[in-house]
GROMACS .gro file of C-alpha atoms in nm:
model
  367
    1UNK     CA    1  -5.658  -7.935  10.789
    2UNK     CA    2  -6.025  -8.097  10.629
    3UNK     CA    3  -5.976  -8.002  10.266
    4UNK     CA    4  -5.855  -7.566  10.252
    5UNK     CA    5  -6.086  -7.456   9.898
    6UNK     CA    6  -5.831  -7.195   9.752
    7UNK     CA    7  -5.874  -7.027   9.411
    8UNK     CA    8  -5.551  -6.936   9.204
    9UNK     CA    9  -5.528  -6.628   9.023
   10UNK     CA   10  -5.223  -6.583   8.788
   11UNK     CA   11  -5.280  -6.589   8.416
   12UNK     CA   12  -5.251  -6.488   8.125
   13UNK     CA   13  -4.802  -6.518   8.084
   14UNK     CA   14  -4.584  -6.758   8.113
   15UNK     CA   15  -4.431  -6.507   8.351
   16UNK     CA   16  -4.760  -6.509   8.584
   17UNK     CA   17  -4.881  -6.844   8.551
   18UNK     CA   18  -4.514  -7.038   8.647
   19UNK     CA   19  -4.585  -6.932   9.012
   20UNK     CA   20  -4.913  -6.934   9.040
   21UNK     CA   21  -4.908  -7.365   8.935
   22UNK     CA   22  -4.552  -7.395   9.148
   23UNK     CA   23  -4.724  -7.268   9.506
   24UNK     CA   24  -5.050  -7.481   9.384
   25UNK     CA   25  -4.758  -7.734   9.346
   26UNK     CA   26  -4.670  -7.651   9.698
   27UNK     CA   27  -4.948  -7.665   9.857
   28UNK     CA   28  -5.061  -7.983   9.751
   29UNK     CA   29  -4.765  -8.113   9.879
   30UNK     CA   30  -4.841  -8.000  10.195
   31UNK     CA   31  -5.231  -8.047  10.259
   32UNK     CA   32  -5.300  -8.290   9.979
   33UNK     CA   33  -5.656  -8.272  10.000
   34UNK     CA   34  -5.688  -7.886   9.926
   35UNK     CA   35  -5.884  -7.838   9.634
   36UNK     CA   36  -5.782  -7.561   9.466
   37UNK     CA   37  -5.912  -7.405   9.151
   38UNK     CA   38  -5.757  -7.197   8.881
   39UNK     CA   39  -5.878  -6.866   8.752
   40UNK     CA   40  -5.798  -6.751   8.420
   41UNK     CA   41  -5.931  -6.633   8.065
   42UNK     CA   42  -5.910  -6.691   7.712
   43UNK     CA   43  -5.636  -6.467   7.585
   44UNK     CA   44  -5.273  -6.572   7.683
   45UNK     CA   45  -5.128  -6.899   7.765
   46UNK     CA   46  -5.367  -7.010   8.012
   47UNK     CA   47  -5.596  -7.296   7.803
   48UNK     CA   48  -5.270  -7.443   7.752
   49UNK     CA   49  -5.029  -7.416   8.031
   50UNK     CA   50  -5.269  -7.452   8.385
   51UNK     CA   51  -5.443  -7.819   8.310
   52UNK     CA   52  -5.107  -7.947   8.177
   53UNK     CA   53  -5.021  -7.914   8.551
   54UNK     CA   54  -5.320  -8.097   8.658
   55UNK     CA   55  -5.559  -7.844   8.804
   56UNK     CA   56  -5.883  -7.746   8.686
   57UNK     CA   57  -5.916  -7.392   8.533
   58UNK     CA   58  -6.290  -7.166   8.547
   59UNK     CA   59  -6.254  -6.929   8.228
   60UNK     CA   60  -6.340  -6.537   8.283
   61UNK     CA   61  -6.411  -6.270   8.050
   62UNK     CA   62  -6.073  -6.056   8.043
   63UNK     CA   63  -6.036  -5.737   8.106
   64UNK     CA   64  -5.703  -5.670   8.004
   65UNK     CA   65  -5.579  -5.300   8.316
   66UNK     CA   66  -5.372  -5.059   8.205
   67UNK     CA   67  -4.986  -5.111   8.400
   68UNK     CA   68  -4.960  -4.660   8.551
   69UNK     CA   69  -5.310  -4.629   8.771
   70UNK     CA   70  -5.425  -4.313   8.600
   71UNK     CA   71  -5.738  -4.282   8.331
   72UNK     CA   72  -5.733  -4.572   8.166
   73UNK     CA   73  -5.809  -4.738   8.385
   74UNK     CA   74  -6.180  -4.574   8.509
   75UNK     CA   75  -6.226  -4.641   8.109
   76UNK     CA   76  -6.294  -5.025   8.218
   77UNK     CA   77  -6.560  -5.021   8.434
   78UNK     CA   78  -6.796  -5.223   8.215
   79UNK     CA   79  -6.523  -5.538   8.132
   80UNK     CA   80  -6.362  -5.516   8.465
   81UNK     CA   81  -6.754  -5.556   8.597
   82UNK     CA   82  -6.793  -5.884   8.422
   83UNK     CA   83  -6.486  -5.977   8.499
   84UNK     CA   84  -6.618  -5.993   8.841
   85UNK     CA   85  -6.885  -6.113   8.868
   86UNK     CA   86  -6.712  -6.419   8.708
   87UNK     CA   87  -6.524  -6.515   8.898
   88UNK     CA   88  -6.725  -6.421   9.243
   89UNK     CA   89  -6.926  -6.693   9.056
   90UNK     CA   90  -6.660  -6.896   9.049
   91UNK     CA   91  -6.584  -6.847   9.390
   92UNK     CA   92  -6.895  -6.918   9.497
   93UNK     CA   93  -6.921  -7.208   9.328
   94UNK     CA   94  -6.610  -7.387   9.437
   95UNK     CA   95  -6.675  -7.215   9.836
   96UNK     CA   96  -6.270  -7.133   9.746
   97UNK     CA   97  -6.196  -7.029  10.146
   98UNK     CA   98  -5.874  -6.801  10.033
   99UNK     CA   99  -5.761  -6.604   9.714
  100UNK     CA  100  -5.408  -6.661   9.607
  101UNK     CA  101  -5.316  -6.431   9.315
  102UNK     CA  102  -4.981  -6.343   9.117
  103UNK     CA  103  -5.062  -6.070   8.991
  104UNK     CA  104  -5.190  -6.093   8.543
  105UNK     CA  105  -5.504  -6.017   8.363
  106UNK     CA  106  -5.734  -6.240   8.620
  107UNK     CA  107  -5.629  -6.153   8.948
  108UNK     CA  108  -5.758  -5.773   9.033
  109UNK     CA  109  -6.167  -5.953   9.004
  110UNK     CA  110  -6.035  -6.232   9.147
  111UNK     CA  111  -5.922  -5.980   9.477
  112UNK     CA  112  -6.198  -5.788   9.399
  113UNK     CA  113  -6.461  -6.053   9.412
  114UNK     CA  114  -6.258  -6.106   9.727
  115UNK     CA  115  -6.333  -5.887   9.941
  116UNK     CA  116  -6.651  -5.782   9.896
  117UNK     CA  117  -6.716  -6.190  10.018
  118UNK     CA  118  -6.487  -6.080  10.313
  119UNK     CA  119  -6.214  -6.436  10.231
  120UNK     CA  120  -5.837  -6.410  10.220
  121UNK     CA  121  -5.711  -6.262  10.006
  122UNK     CA  122  -5.282  -6.301   9.914
  123UNK     CA  123  -5.045  -6.163   9.715
  124UNK     CA  124  -4.760  -6.248   9.572
  125UNK     CA  125  -4.583  -6.010   9.346
  126UNK     CA  126  -4.252  -6.207   9.118
  127UNK     CA  127  -4.147  -5.928   8.950
  128UNK     CA  128  -3.879  -5.618   9.051
  129UNK     CA  129  -4.133  -5.349   8.914
  130UNK     CA  130  -4.478  -5.350   9.070
  131UNK     CA  131  -4.786  -5.461   8.849
  132UNK     CA  132  -5.159  -5.270   8.891
  133UNK     CA  133  -5.282  -5.554   8.958
  134UNK     CA  134  -5.101  -5.640   9.278
  135UNK     CA  135  -5.046  -5.268   9.371
  136UNK     CA  136  -5.383  -5.248   9.437
  137UNK     CA  137  -5.467  -5.581   9.598
  138UNK     CA  138  -5.138  -5.442   9.870
  139UNK     CA  139  -5.452  -5.213   9.948
  140UNK     CA  140  -5.664  -5.465  10.035
  141UNK     CA  141  -5.490  -5.702  10.283
  142UNK     CA  142  -5.181  -5.768  10.466
  143UNK     CA  143  -5.164  -6.103  10.331
  144UNK     CA  144  -4.834  -5.989  10.019
  145UNK     CA  145  -4.534  -6.146   9.920
  146UNK     CA  146  -4.291  -6.081   9.677
  147UNK     CA  147  -3.937  -6.200   9.548
  148UNK     CA  148  -3.740  -5.957   9.601
  149UNK     CA  149  -3.684  -5.707   9.905
  150UNK     CA  150  -3.652  -5.364   9.724
  151UNK     CA  151  -4.022  -5.445   9.562
  152UNK     CA  152  -4.213  -5.117   9.709
  153UNK     CA  153  -4.534  -5.247   9.728
  154UNK     CA  154  -4.788  -5.210  10.084
  155UNK     CA  155  -4.699  -5.478  10.354
  156UNK     CA  156  -4.474  -5.701  10.165
  157UNK     CA  157  -4.243  -5.984  10.278
  158UNK     CA  158  -3.930  -6.080  10.104
  159UNK     CA  159  -3.975  -6.483   9.996
  160UNK     CA  160  -3.796  -6.553   9.652
  161UNK     CA  161  -4.077  -6.692   9.431
  162UNK     CA  162  -4.238  -7.031   9.425
  163UNK     CA  163  -4.044  -7.278   9.160
  164UNK     CA  164  -4.125  -7.632   9.080
  165UNK     CA  165  -3.947  -7.915   9.222
  166UNK     CA  166  -3.779  -8.044   8.921
  167UNK     CA  167  -3.551  -7.717   8.923
  168UNK     CA  168  -3.507  -7.649   9.315
  169UNK     CA  169  -3.353  -8.001   9.305
  170UNK     CA  170  -3.158  -7.995   9.019
  171UNK     CA  171  -2.799  -8.125   9.062
  172UNK     CA  172  -2.680  -8.009   8.753
  173UNK     CA  173  -2.287  -8.166   8.743
  174UNK     CA  174  -2.479  -8.491   8.825
  175UNK     CA  175  -2.757  -8.454   8.539
  176UNK     CA  176  -2.493  -8.289   8.295
  177UNK     CA  177  -2.415  -8.632   8.131
  178UNK     CA  178  -2.714  -8.706   8.061
  179UNK     CA  179  -2.810  -8.393   7.968
  180UNK     CA  180  -2.593  -8.329   7.761
  181UNK     CA  181  -2.644  -8.678   7.503
  182UNK     CA  182  -3.052  -8.590   7.515
  183UNK     CA  183  -2.988  -8.249   7.327
  184UNK     CA  184  -2.635  -8.419   7.072
  185UNK     CA  185  -2.338  -8.206   7.258
  186UNK     CA  186  -2.025  -8.309   7.328
  187UNK     CA  187  -1.977  -8.471   7.746
  188UNK     CA  188  -1.702  -8.209   7.770
  189UNK     CA  189  -1.587  -7.877   7.612
  190UNK     CA  190  -1.821  -7.487   7.765
  191UNK     CA  191  -2.183  -7.495   7.631
  192UNK     CA  192  -2.379  -7.239   7.595
  193UNK     CA  193  -2.772  -7.196   7.663
  194UNK     CA  194  -2.924  -6.949   7.433
  195UNK     CA  195  -3.353  -6.832   7.571
  196UNK     CA  196  -3.555  -6.562   7.410
  197UNK     CA  197  -3.785  -6.662   7.677
  198UNK     CA  198  -4.092  -6.935   7.558
  199UNK     CA  199  -4.123  -6.688   7.221
  200UNK     CA  200  -3.830  -6.636   7.192
  201UNK     CA  201  -3.607  -6.308   7.130
  202UNK     CA  202  -3.559  -6.193   6.747
  203UNK     CA  203  -3.172  -6.045   6.937
  204UNK     CA  204  -3.125  -6.277   7.108
  205UNK     CA  205  -3.138  -6.525   6.798
  206UNK     CA  206  -2.960  -6.324   6.524
  207UNK     CA  207  -2.695  -6.265   6.671
  208UNK     CA  208  -2.593  -6.604   6.863
  209UNK     CA  209  -2.639  -6.741   6.502
  210UNK     CA  210  -2.413  -6.434   6.391
  211UNK     CA  211  -2.204  -6.541   6.598
  212UNK     CA  212  -2.158  -6.923   6.525
  213UNK     CA  213  -1.844  -6.935   6.348
  214UNK     CA  214  -1.622  -6.802   6.671
  215UNK     CA  215  -1.838  -6.976   6.877
  216UNK     CA  216  -1.714  -7.262   6.736
  217UNK     CA  217  -1.402  -7.179   6.660
  218UNK     CA  218  -1.345  -7.133   7.035
  219UNK     CA  219  -1.432  -7.429   7.112
  220UNK     CA  220  -1.791  -7.343   7.195
  221UNK     CA  221  -2.143  -7.557   7.187
  222UNK     CA  222  -2.422  -7.375   7.171
  223UNK     CA  223  -2.785  -7.539   7.250
  224UNK     CA  224  -3.030  -7.250   7.083
  225UNK     CA  225  -3.368  -7.270   7.252
  226UNK     CA  226  -3.517  -7.015   6.964
  227UNK     CA  227  -3.972  -7.006   6.997
  228UNK     CA  228  -4.188  -7.234   6.788
  229UNK     CA  229  -4.206  -6.966   6.584
  230UNK     CA  230  -3.790  -6.781   6.492
  231UNK     CA  231  -3.653  -6.963   6.237
  232UNK     CA  232  -3.251  -7.030   6.309
  233UNK     CA  233  -3.032  -7.083   5.934
  234UNK     CA  234  -2.668  -7.200   6.106
  235UNK     CA  235  -2.446  -7.425   5.939
  236UNK     CA  236  -2.418  -7.789   6.046
  237UNK     CA  237  -2.022  -7.836   6.170
  238UNK     CA  238  -1.788  -7.879   6.481
  239UNK     CA  239  -1.799  -7.802   6.797
  240UNK     CA  240  -2.231  -7.870   6.821
  241UNK     CA  241  -2.422  -7.610   6.763
  242UNK     CA  242  -2.804  -7.766   6.826
  243UNK     CA  243  -3.112  -7.499   6.756
  244UNK     CA  244  -3.430  -7.640   6.902
  245UNK     CA  245  -3.767  -7.443   6.882
  246UNK     CA  246  -3.869  -7.549   7.219
  247UNK     CA  247  -3.786  -7.737   7.609
  248UNK     CA  248  -4.118  -7.863   7.816
  249UNK     CA  249  -3.816  -7.940   8.071
  250UNK     CA  250  -3.579  -7.712   8.119
  251UNK     CA  251  -3.420  -7.837   8.423
  252UNK     CA  252  -3.220  -8.037   8.128
  253UNK     CA  253  -3.107  -7.758   7.923
  254UNK     CA  254  -2.988  -7.598   8.267
  255UNK     CA  255  -2.778  -7.897   8.338
  256UNK     CA  256  -2.609  -7.917   8.004
  257UNK     CA  257  -2.473  -7.559   7.984
  258UNK     CA  258  -2.245  -7.415   8.150
  259UNK     CA  259  -2.396  -6.997   8.038
  260UNK     CA  260  -2.698  -6.868   7.953
  261UNK     CA  261  -2.779  -6.558   7.787
  262UNK     CA  262  -3.138  -6.475   7.791
  263UNK     CA  263  -3.419  -6.255   7.834
  264UNK     CA  264  -3.419  -6.118   8.234
  265UNK     CA  265  -3.780  -6.225   8.326
  266UNK     CA  266  -3.853  -6.294   8.700
  267UNK     CA  267  -3.863  -6.711   8.758
  268UNK     CA  268  -3.597  -6.681   8.441
  269UNK     CA  269  -3.417  -6.504   8.708
  270UNK     CA  270  -3.489  -6.676   9.010
  271UNK     CA  271  -3.479  -7.025   8.806
  272UNK     CA  272  -3.058  -6.962   8.676
  273UNK     CA  273  -3.021  -6.870   9.066
  274UNK     CA  274  -3.138  -7.194   9.209
  275UNK     CA  275  -2.963  -7.381   8.943
  276UNK     CA  276  -2.630  -7.169   9.008
  277UNK     CA  277  -2.629  -7.117   8.607
  278UNK     CA  278  -2.408  -6.756   8.568
  279UNK     CA  279  -2.541  -6.583   8.240
  280UNK     CA  280  -2.558  -6.254   8.016
  281UNK     CA  281  -2.891  -6.105   8.044
  282UNK     CA  282  -3.070  -5.953   7.843
  283UNK     CA  283  -3.368  -5.671   7.979
  284UNK     CA  284  -3.662  -5.678   7.737
  285UNK     CA  285  -3.705  -5.311   7.610
  286UNK     CA  286  -4.040  -5.216   7.738
  287UNK     CA  287  -4.226  -5.289   8.044
  288UNK     CA  288  -4.101  -4.945   8.162
  289UNK     CA  289  -3.829  -5.128   8.224
  290UNK     CA  290  -3.876  -5.402   8.471
  291UNK     CA  291  -3.636  -5.697   8.382
  292UNK     CA  292  -3.330  -5.471   8.372
  293UNK     CA  293  -3.472  -5.406   8.739
  294UNK     CA  294  -3.497  -5.824   8.812
  295UNK     CA  295  -3.137  -5.875   8.623
  296UNK     CA  296  -2.958  -5.651   8.847
  297UNK     CA  297  -2.958  -5.772   9.186
  298UNK     CA  298  -2.767  -6.099   9.049
  299UNK     CA  299  -2.557  -5.830   8.812
  300UNK     CA  300  -2.390  -5.613   9.120
  301UNK     CA  301  -2.328  -5.971   9.332
  302UNK     CA  302  -2.073  -6.041   8.961
  303UNK     CA  303  -2.313  -6.303   8.864
  304UNK     CA  304  -2.442  -6.212   8.557
  305UNK     CA  305  -2.342  -5.981   8.292
  306UNK     CA  306  -2.580  -5.655   8.143
  307UNK     CA  307  -2.635  -5.677   7.800
  308UNK     CA  308  -2.898  -5.397   7.659
  309UNK     CA  309  -3.144  -5.526   7.299
  310UNK     CA  310  -3.032  -5.266   7.147
  311UNK     CA  311  -2.637  -5.386   7.197
  312UNK     CA  312  -2.635  -5.699   7.164
  313UNK     CA  313  -2.465  -5.845   6.812
  314UNK     CA  314  -2.281  -6.081   6.693
  315UNK     CA  315  -1.972  -5.852   6.790
  316UNK     CA  316  -2.072  -5.840   7.122
  317UNK     CA  317  -2.100  -6.212   7.146
  318UNK     CA  318  -1.715  -6.176   7.082
  319UNK     CA  319  -1.569  -5.923   7.224
  320UNK     CA  320  -1.742  -5.989   7.591
  321UNK     CA  321  -1.916  -6.325   7.618
  322UNK     CA  322  -1.636  -6.527   7.429
  323UNK     CA  323  -1.358  -6.463   7.657
  324UNK     CA  324  -1.578  -6.502   7.970
  325UNK     CA  325  -1.716  -6.819   7.790
  326UNK     CA  326  -1.316  -6.973   7.765
  327UNK     CA  327  -1.256  -6.942   8.118
  328UNK     CA  328  -1.322  -7.223   8.310
  329UNK     CA  329  -1.299  -7.019   8.631
  330UNK     CA  330  -1.435  -6.712   8.581
  331UNK     CA  331  -1.749  -6.935   8.539
  332UNK     CA  332  -1.720  -7.075   8.830
  333UNK     CA  333  -1.654  -6.791   8.997
  334UNK     CA  334  -1.974  -6.703   8.904
  335UNK     CA  335  -2.158  -6.990   8.900
  336UNK     CA  336  -2.096  -6.973   9.240
  337UNK     CA  337  -2.251  -6.585   9.340
  338UNK     CA  338  -2.518  -6.623   9.111
  339UNK     CA  339  -2.668  -6.936   9.360
  340UNK     CA  340  -2.574  -6.706   9.651
  341UNK     CA  341  -2.911  -6.537   9.544
  342UNK     CA  342  -3.090  -6.845   9.518
  343UNK     CA  343  -3.411  -6.914   9.776
  344UNK     CA  344  -3.575  -7.226   9.663
  345UNK     CA  345  -3.885  -7.220   9.929
  346UNK     CA  346  -4.065  -6.982   9.868
  347UNK     CA  347  -4.339  -7.208   9.772
  348UNK     CA  348  -4.373  -7.408  10.080
  349UNK     CA  349  -4.330  -7.065  10.269
  350UNK     CA  350  -4.632  -6.959  10.093
  351UNK     CA  351  -4.851  -7.191  10.124
  352UNK     CA  352  -4.832  -7.203  10.511
  353UNK     CA  353  -4.949  -6.903  10.531
  354UNK     CA  354  -5.196  -6.898  10.272
  355UNK     CA  355  -5.342  -7.281  10.525
  356UNK     CA  356  -5.325  -7.050  10.804
  357UNK     CA  357  -5.541  -6.756  10.691
  358UNK     CA  358  -5.774  -7.021  10.627
  359UNK     CA  359  -5.760  -7.175  10.980
  360UNK     CA  360  -5.804  -6.829  11.149
  361UNK     CA  361  -6.076  -6.710  10.945
  362UNK     CA  362  -6.246  -7.065  11.036
  363UNK     CA  363  -6.170  -6.983  11.363
  364UNK     CA  364  -6.273  -6.698  11.365
  365UNK     CA  365  -6.605  -6.730  11.188
  366UNK     CA  366  -6.680  -6.549  10.819
  367UNK     CA  367  -6.729  -6.192  10.781
   0.00000   0.00000   0.00000
């Protein structure tokens, strides 16, 4: 196939951008000459994360949408119209042959612009509860893919979430010693990795730092990724309690850890399953409870624990989590059950489908 031209749309949050870029990498792996253009806005993380992955970024006006199909959706026609016109201009300029959307602010304008031009629309939904843009797009196309079978979306086929090669190919035991040296951790003894996501989480930070004395007393090391805007003050001691604001290459943190305490965003759940890292998930108590839905399958399979944000405190860590962290056999069993939910080839599956859609369009000719 000669240079397929694809526009990807999945901006604003890391949860949308990361699978978008992972798909783009998979597409380039199958079609190295592919011309991939990303749509984004000045809001969110688009301008920081997308160019860093080596893809051209075209900015369009933000058109935030309510998460429900209600009257609020009808109150944004002007902003949406401007965004659709801008997206259409990009599609025309790069001579796009397909639009692949992952939800977020830029997805719906891209879908609408593509529909008006008769371009194939391919949708991927990472979350257990689809957002407005993808629910609307699923009515425009039959090329709809989801992270898991339980997602309610028209025409959906479950394939998992596109992940980085560094995650899907990670050999945790082989990298463990080097990863622990990288963070200043001991080569032996259990390691708890703590993260609240790219921005951090105050509840998680406070609960774990408050339990530092109890964790150390049981020989548990901690790798605490606080988020760039959070400060955690933990006295020096032994075993190590390492505090860092951010980790660029998370596979090193996963390799160093035996267990994770974290939010349950779709990407986090998918990555931990891919590397077989058991976790205690603390769903974000907002956004309609979608993070709880993301975690429920692996929790039901025995690969993770689930604790409400309101219930997470130092006492919970001491009474509920410490017995797990100090039981190697239980951690090993949970790791195996977490890994059973992995899906490594979602990016390649999606890329092949997009290339097939472009081939079909070339054969039949544009509408």
